[in-house]
Coordinates of C-alpha atoms and ligand atoms in Angstrom, one line a residue:
X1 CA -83.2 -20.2 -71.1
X2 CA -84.8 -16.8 -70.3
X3 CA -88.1 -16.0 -68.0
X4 CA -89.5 -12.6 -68.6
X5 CA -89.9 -10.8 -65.2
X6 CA -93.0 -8.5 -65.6
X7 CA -93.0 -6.8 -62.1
X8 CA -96.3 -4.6 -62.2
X9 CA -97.9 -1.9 -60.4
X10 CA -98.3 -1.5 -56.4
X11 CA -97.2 -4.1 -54.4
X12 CA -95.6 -5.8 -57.6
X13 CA -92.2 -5.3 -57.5
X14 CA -92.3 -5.6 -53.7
X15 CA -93.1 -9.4 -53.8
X16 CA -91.4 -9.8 -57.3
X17 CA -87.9 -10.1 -55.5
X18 CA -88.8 -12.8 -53.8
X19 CA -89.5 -14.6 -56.9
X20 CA -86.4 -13.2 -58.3
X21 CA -84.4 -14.8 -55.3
X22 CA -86.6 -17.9 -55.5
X23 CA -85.5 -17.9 -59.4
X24 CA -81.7 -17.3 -58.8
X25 CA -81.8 -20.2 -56.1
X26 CA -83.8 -23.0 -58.0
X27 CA -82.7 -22.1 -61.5
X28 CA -79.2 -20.3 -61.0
X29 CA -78.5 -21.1 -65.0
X30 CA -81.8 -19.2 -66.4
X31 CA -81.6 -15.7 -67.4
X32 CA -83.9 -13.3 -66.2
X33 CA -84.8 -10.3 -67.6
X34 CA -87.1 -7.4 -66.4
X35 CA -89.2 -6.0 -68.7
X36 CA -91.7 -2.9 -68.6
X37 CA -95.4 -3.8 -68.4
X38 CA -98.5 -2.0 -66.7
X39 CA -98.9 1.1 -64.8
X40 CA -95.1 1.9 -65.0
X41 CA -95.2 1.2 -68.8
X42 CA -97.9 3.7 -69.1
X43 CA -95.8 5.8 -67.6
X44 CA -92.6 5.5 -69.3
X45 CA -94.3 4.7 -72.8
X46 CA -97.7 5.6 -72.9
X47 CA -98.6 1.7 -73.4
X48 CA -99.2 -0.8 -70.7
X49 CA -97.7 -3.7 -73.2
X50 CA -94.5 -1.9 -74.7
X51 CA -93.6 -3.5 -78.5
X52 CA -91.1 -4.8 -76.7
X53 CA -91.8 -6.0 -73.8
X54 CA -94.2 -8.1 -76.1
X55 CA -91.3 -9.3 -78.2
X56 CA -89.2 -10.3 -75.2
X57 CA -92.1 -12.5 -73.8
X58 CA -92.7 -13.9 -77.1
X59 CA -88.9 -15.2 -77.0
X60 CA -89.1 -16.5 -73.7
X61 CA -89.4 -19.9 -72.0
X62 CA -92.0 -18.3 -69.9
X63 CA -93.1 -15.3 -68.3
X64 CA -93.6 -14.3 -64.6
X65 CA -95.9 -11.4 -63.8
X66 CA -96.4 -9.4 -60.9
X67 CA -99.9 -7.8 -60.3
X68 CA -100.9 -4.9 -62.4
X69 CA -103.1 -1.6 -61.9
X70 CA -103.5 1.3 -60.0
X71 CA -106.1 3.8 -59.0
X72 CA -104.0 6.6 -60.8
X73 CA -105.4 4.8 -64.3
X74 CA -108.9 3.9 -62.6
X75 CA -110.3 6.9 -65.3
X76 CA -108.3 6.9 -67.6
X77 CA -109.1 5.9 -71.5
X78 CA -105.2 3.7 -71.5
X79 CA -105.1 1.4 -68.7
X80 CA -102.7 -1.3 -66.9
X81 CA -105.6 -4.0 -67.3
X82 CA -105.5 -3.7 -71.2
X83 CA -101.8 -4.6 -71.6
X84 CA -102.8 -8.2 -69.3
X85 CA -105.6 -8.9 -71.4
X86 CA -104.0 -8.1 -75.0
X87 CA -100.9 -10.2 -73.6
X88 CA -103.1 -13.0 -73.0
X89 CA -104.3 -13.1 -75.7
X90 CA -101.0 -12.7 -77.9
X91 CA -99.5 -15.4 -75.9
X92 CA -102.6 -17.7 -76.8
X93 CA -102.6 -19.1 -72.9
X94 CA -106.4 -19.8 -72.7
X95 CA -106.2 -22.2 -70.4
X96 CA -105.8 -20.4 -66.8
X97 CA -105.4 -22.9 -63.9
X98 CA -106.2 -21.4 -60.5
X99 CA -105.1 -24.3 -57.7
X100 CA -106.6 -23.8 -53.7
X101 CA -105.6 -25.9 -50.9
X102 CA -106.4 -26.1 -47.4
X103 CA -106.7 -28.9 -45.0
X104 CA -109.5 -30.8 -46.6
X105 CA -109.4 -28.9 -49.7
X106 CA -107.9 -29.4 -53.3
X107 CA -109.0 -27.9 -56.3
X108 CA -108.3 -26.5 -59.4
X109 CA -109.9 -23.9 -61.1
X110 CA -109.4 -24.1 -65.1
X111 CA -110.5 -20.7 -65.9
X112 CA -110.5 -20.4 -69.7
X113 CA -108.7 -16.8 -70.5
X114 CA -108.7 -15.5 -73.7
X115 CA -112.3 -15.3 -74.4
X116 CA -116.6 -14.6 -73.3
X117 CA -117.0 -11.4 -72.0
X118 CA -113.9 -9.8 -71.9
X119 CA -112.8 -10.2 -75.5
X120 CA -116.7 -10.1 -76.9
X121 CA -118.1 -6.9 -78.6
X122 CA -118.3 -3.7 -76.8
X123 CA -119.2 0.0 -77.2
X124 CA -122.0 2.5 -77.3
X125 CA -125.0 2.5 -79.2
X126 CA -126.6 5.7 -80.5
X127 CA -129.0 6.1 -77.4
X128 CA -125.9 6.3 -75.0
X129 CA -126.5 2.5 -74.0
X130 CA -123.1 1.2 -73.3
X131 CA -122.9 -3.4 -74.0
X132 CA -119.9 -5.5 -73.6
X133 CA -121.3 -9.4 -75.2
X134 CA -120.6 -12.6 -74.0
X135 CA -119.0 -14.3 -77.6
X136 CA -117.8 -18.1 -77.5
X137 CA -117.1 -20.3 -80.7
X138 CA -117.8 -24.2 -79.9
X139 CA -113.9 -24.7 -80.6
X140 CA -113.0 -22.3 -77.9
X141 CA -115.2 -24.7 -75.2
X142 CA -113.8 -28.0 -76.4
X143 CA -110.0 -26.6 -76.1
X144 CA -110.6 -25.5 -72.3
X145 CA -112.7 -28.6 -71.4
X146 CA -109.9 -31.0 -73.0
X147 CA -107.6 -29.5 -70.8
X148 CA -109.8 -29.8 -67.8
X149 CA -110.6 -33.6 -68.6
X150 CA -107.2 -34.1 -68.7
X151 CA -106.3 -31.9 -65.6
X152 CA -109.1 -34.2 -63.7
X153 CA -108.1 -37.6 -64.9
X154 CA -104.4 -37.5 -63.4
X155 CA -106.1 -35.7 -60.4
X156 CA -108.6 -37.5 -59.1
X157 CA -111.0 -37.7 -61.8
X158 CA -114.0 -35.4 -61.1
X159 CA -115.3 -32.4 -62.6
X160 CA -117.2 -29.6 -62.8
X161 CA -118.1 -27.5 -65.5
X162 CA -120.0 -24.2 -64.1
X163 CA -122.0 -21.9 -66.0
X164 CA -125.4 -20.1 -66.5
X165 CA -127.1 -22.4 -68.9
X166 CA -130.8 -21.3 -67.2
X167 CA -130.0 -18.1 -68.9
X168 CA -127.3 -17.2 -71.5
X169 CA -127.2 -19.2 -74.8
X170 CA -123.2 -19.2 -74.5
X171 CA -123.6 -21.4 -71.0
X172 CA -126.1 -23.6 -72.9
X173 CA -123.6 -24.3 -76.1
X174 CA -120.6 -24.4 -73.5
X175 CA -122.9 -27.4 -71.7
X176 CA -123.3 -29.3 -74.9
X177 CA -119.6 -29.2 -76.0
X178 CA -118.8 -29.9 -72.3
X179 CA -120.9 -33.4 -73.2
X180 CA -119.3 -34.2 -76.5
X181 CA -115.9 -34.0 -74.7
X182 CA -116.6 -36.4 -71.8
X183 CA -117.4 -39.1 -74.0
X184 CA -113.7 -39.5 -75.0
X185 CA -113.2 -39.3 -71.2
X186 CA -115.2 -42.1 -69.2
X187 CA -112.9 -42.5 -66.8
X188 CA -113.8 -38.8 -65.6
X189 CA -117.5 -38.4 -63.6
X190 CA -118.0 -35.0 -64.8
X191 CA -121.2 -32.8 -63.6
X192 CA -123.1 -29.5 -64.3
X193 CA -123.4 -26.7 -62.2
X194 CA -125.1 -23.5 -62.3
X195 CA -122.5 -20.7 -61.3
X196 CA -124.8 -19.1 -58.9
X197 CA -125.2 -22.8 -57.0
X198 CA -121.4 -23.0 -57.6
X199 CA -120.3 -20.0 -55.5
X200 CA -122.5 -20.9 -52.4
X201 CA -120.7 -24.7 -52.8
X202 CA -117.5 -23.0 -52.7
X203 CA -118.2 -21.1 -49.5
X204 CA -120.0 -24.4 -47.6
X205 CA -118.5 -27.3 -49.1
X206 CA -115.7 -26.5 -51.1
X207 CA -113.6 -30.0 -49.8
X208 CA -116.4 -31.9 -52.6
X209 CA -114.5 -29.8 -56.0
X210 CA -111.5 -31.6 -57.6
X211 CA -111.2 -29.7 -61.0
X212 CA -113.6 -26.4 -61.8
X213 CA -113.9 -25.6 -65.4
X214 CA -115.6 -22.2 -66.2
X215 CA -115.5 -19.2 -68.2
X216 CA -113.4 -16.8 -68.0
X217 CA -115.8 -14.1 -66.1
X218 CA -117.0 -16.8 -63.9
X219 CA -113.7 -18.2 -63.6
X220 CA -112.3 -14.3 -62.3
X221 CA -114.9 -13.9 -59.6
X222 CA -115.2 -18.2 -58.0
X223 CA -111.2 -17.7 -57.9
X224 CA -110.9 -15.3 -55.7
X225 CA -113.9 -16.7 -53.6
X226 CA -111.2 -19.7 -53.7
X227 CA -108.7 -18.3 -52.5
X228 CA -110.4 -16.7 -49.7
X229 CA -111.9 -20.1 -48.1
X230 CA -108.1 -21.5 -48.3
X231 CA -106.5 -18.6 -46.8
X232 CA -106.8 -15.5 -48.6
X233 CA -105.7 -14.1 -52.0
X234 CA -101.8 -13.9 -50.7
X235 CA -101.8 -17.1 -51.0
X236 CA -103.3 -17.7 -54.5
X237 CA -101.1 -18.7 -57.7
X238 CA -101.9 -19.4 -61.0
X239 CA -100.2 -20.5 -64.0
X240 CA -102.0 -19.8 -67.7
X241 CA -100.8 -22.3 -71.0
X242 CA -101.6 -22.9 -74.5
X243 CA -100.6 -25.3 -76.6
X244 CA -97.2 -24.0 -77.0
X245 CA -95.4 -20.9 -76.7
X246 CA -94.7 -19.9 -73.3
X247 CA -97.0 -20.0 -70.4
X248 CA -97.7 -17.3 -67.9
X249 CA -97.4 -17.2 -64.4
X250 CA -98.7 -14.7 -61.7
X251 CA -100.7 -14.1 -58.6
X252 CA -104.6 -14.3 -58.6
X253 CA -104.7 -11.0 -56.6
X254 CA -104.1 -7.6 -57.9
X255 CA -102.0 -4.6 -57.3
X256 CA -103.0 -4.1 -53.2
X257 CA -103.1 -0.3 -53.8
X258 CA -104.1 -0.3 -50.1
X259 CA -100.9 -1.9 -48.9
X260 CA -98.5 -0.3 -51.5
X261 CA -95.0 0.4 -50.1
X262 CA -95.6 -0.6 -46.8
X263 CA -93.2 -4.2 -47.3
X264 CA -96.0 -6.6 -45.8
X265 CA -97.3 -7.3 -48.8
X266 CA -97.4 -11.5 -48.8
X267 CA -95.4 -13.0 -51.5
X268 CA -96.8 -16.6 -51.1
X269 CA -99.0 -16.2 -54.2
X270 CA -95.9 -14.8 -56.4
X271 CA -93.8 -17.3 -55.3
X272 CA -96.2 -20.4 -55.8
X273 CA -96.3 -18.7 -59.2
X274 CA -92.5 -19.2 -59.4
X275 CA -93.3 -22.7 -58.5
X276 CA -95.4 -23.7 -61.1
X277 CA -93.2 -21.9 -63.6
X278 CA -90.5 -24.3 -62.1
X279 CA -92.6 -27.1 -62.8
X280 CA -94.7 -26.4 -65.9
X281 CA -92.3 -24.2 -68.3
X282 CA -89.0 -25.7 -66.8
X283 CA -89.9 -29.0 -66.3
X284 CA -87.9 -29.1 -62.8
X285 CA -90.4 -30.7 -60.8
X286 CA -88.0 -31.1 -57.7
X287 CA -87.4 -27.9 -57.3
X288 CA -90.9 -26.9 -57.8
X289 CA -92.0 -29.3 -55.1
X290 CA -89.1 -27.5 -52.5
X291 CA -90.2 -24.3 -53.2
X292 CA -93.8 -25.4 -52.6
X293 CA -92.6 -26.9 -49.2
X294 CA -90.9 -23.6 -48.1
X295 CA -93.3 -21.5 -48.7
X296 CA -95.5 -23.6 -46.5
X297 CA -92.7 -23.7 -44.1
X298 CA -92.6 -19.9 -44.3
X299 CA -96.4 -19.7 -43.6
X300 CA -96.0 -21.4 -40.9
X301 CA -92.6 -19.2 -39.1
X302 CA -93.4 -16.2 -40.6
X303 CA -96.9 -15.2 -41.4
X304 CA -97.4 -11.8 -42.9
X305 CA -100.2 -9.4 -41.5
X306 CA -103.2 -10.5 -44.3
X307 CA -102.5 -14.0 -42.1
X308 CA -102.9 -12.6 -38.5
X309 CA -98.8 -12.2 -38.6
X310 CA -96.1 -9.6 -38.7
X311 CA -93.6 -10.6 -41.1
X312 CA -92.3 -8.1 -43.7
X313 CA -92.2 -9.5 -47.3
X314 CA -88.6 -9.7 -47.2
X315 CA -88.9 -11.8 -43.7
X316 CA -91.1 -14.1 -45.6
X317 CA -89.1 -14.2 -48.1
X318 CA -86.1 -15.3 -46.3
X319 CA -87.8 -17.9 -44.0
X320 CA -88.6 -19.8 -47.2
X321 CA -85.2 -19.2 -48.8
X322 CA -83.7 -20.3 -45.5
X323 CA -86.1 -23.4 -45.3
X324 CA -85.0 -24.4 -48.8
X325 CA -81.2 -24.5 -48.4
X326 CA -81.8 -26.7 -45.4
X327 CA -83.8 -28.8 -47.4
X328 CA -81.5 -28.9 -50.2
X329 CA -78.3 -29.4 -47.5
X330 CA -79.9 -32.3 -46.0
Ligands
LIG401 P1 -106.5 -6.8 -54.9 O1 -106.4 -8.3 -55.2 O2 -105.3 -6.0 -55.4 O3 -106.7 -6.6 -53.4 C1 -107.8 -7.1 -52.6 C2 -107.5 -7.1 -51.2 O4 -106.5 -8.2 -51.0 C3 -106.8 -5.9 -50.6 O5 -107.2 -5.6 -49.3 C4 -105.3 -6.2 -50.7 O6 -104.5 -5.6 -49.7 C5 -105.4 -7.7 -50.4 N1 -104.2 -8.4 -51.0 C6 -104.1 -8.8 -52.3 N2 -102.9 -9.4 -52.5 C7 -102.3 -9.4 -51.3 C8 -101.0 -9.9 -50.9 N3 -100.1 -10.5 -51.7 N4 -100.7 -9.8 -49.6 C9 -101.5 -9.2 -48.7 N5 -102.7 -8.7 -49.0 C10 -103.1 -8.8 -50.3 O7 -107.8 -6.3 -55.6 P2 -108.4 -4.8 -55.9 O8 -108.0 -4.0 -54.8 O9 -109.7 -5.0 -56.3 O10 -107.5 -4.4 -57.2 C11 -106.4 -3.5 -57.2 C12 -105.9 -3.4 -58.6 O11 -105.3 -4.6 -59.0 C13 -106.9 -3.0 -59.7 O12 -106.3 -2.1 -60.5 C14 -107.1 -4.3 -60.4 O13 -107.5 -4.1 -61.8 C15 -105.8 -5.0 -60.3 N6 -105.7 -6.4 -60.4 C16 -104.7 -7.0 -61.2 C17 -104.6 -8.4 -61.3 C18 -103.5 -8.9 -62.1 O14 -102.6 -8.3 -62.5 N7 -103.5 -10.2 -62.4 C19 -105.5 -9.2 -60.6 C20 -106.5 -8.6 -59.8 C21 -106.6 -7.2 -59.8
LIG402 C1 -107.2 -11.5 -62.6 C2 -107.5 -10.1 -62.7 C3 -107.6 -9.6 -64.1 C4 -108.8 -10.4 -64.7 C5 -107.8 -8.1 -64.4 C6 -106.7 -7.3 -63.7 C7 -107.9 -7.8 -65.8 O1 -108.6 -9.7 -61.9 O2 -106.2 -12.0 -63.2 O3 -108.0 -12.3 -61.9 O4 -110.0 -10.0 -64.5 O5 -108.5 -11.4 -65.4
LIG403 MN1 -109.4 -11.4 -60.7

C-alpha cells in the first residue's frame, strides 16, 4: 500500500505535514512517498509533472496533493497548472467531488474534471485572436451524471445539474444526456439550473442543494463560492475518481502565495483531503470518520487566522492529532 504525497508550491508543504502525520497516525502500515510535482518540479526538472512522478502515481493506491502554483510562473510559457491538469487527465479521475457543510448546509459538488473548456481546442488564429472551446462528447456527460445520480441516491436523493443551456450548445447536449440518465434513476428528483441562477442560490439559499453536477469550469468557480458560504476555502476538500486506478485527493484552494511561509496557513482542507483518501482509496471508513471529527474538534480549540483565530498550522495540527488519540483511547 503506497499514497503518493505531491506537496506543491506555496503553502503546500506547510499544511502537507499535517496530512503526513494524519497519514502515519490512521494508516501507520501504508507507505508514503514524496514525489516532485509543480512549481518545485519546474524547478528541479523543468516539468511540472516529472516522468516519474507520473509513474509513481500511476502505481499508487492513491495520491494526495498539496496546492500548486506560484506567481514566479504567472508568465511563464511551462507552468505548475499544466502538470495538475495533464495528471488529471492521465489518471482518468473525471469525476471531482467538492463536499461543503455548515450548520444547515450539505452539499456536494460533482465537478466533472477532465474535460469542456480546459482540455477543448486552443491557440491563435492568423489575426492575433487567441480561443480556448468549450468540447464535450455525449459519453463524457453521461459518465459524470451517473456518478452524480448515484452520489444523490445514497444522499438524500436530489439533484442539480447546472449549466448555460440559454447559450452554449455543450450546456444544451449536457441537459439532454442529463435526461436520458434520470430515467434509470426515479428515485432521484433531479432539476435544471442555469449557472448564473445557480451562483446567486449558492450565496442565498445554499441549505436547498444536496448534490451539484456541473462542468468542469462551472464546477471550478461555484466551488470556491462553496466553500466560502461554509467557512472559507481552508476548509474545503475534494477527492477526484474514475473508474479505477487511483483517485486523487487535495484541497479546493490553491497555493496562498499571500500567506507563504508564514505557518498559519489552515490545514483543515488538506486534512479532510486525507480523510476522504482514508475513506474512498483505503476503504477505512472509521478512521476517516475520526479524522473528520478532529478536525472539527480542532476548528473549534484552535482556529487559524483565515477563521478569526491564531493558531499556527502546526497548532492546528496538533489539536486534531491530540483530539484523535483521545478519541481512539476512549
Ligand atoms: P488561493 O486559493 O491560493 O488563495 C485565495 C485566498 O484564500 C488567499 O487569500 C489565500 O491566503 C486564502 N487561502 C487559501 N487557502 C488557504 C488556507 N489553507 N488557509 C488560509 N487561507 C487560505 O487562490 P489564488 O491566490 O487565486 O491562487 C494562487 C495560486 O494557486 C495560483 O497559482 C493558482 O493557479 C493556484 N491554485 C492551485 C490549486 C490546486 O493546486 N488545486 C487550486 C487553486 C489555485
Ligand atoms: C482547482 C484549481 C485548478 C483548476 C487550477 C490550479 C488548474 O483552481 O483545483 O480548483 O482550475 O481546476
Ligand atoms: Mn479552483
Amino acid at each position: 500500500m503506497r499514497v503518493v504525497l505531491l506537496p506543491g508550491d506555496g503553502i503546500g508543504p506547510e499544511i502537507a505535514d499535517a496530512a503526513r502525520r494524519a497519514l502515519a497516525e490512521l494508516a501507520p502500515g501504508t507507505e508514503v512517498a514524496e514525489h516532485l510535482f509543480g512549481g518545485a518540479a519546474i524547478r528541479a526538472t523543468g516539468d511540472p509533472l516529472p516522468e516519474e512522478t507520473l509513474t509513481a502515481c500511476r502505481s499508487a493506491v492513491a495520491v494526495l496533493k498539496g496546492p500548486i502554483g506560484d506567481p514566479e510562473f504567472d508568465a511563464a510559457d511551462v507552468r505548475p497548472e499544466q502538470g495538475l491538469l495533464r495528471l488529471r487527465s492521465e489518471l482518468g479521475v473525471y469525476a471531482n467531488l467538492r463536499p461543503s457543510r455548515a450548520p444547515g448546509i450539505d452539499l456536494v459538488i460533482v465537478r466533472e474534471l477532465v474535460g469542456g473548456l480546459y482540455y477543448g481546442e486552443r491557440g491563435v488564429r492568423e489575426d492575433g485572436t487567441v480561443f480556448d472551446t468549450c468540447e464535450y462528447h455525449p459519453d463524457e456527460v453521461e459518465r459524470i451524471a451517473r456518478r452524480a445520480f448515484e452520489l444523490a441516491r445514497s444522499r438524500r436523493g436530489a439533484l442539480t445539474s447546472v449549466d448555460k443551456a440559454n447559450v452554449l450548445e455543450t450546456s444544451r447536449m449536457w441537459r439532454r444526456v442529463v435526461r436520458e440518465v434520470a430515467a434509470d434513476y426515479p428515485d432521484v428528483a433531479v432539476e435544471d439550473m442555469l449557472v448564473d441562477n445557480a451562483a446567486m442560490q449558492l450565496v442565498s439559499a445554499p441549505e436547498q442543494f444536496d448534490v451539484i453536477v456541473t462542468d468542469n469550469m462551472f464546477g471550478d468557480i461555484l466551488s470556491d463560492l462553496a466553500a466560502a458560504v461554509t467557512g472559507g476555502l481552508g476548509l474545503a476538500p475534494s477527492a477526484s475518481l474514475g473508474d479505477s486506478g487511483p483517485g486523487l485527493f487535495e484541497p479546493v484552494h490553491g497555493s496562498a502565495p499571500d500567506i507563504a511561509g508564514q505557518e498559519i496557513a489552515n490545514p483543515a482542507a488538506m486534512l479532510r483531503s486525507t480523510a476522504l483518501l482514508l475513506e474512498h482509496a483505503l476503504g477505512r471508513h472509521e478512521e476517516a470518520a475520526a479524522l473528520e471529527a478532529a478536525v472539527d474538534q480542532a476548528l473549534e480549540r484552535s482556529p487559524t487566522p483565515d477563521l478569526g483565530g491564531s493558531a499556527t498550522t502546526q497548532e492546528f495540527t496538533d489539536t486534531a492529532l491530540t483530539a484523535l488519540e483521545v478519541a481512539r483511547t476512549l
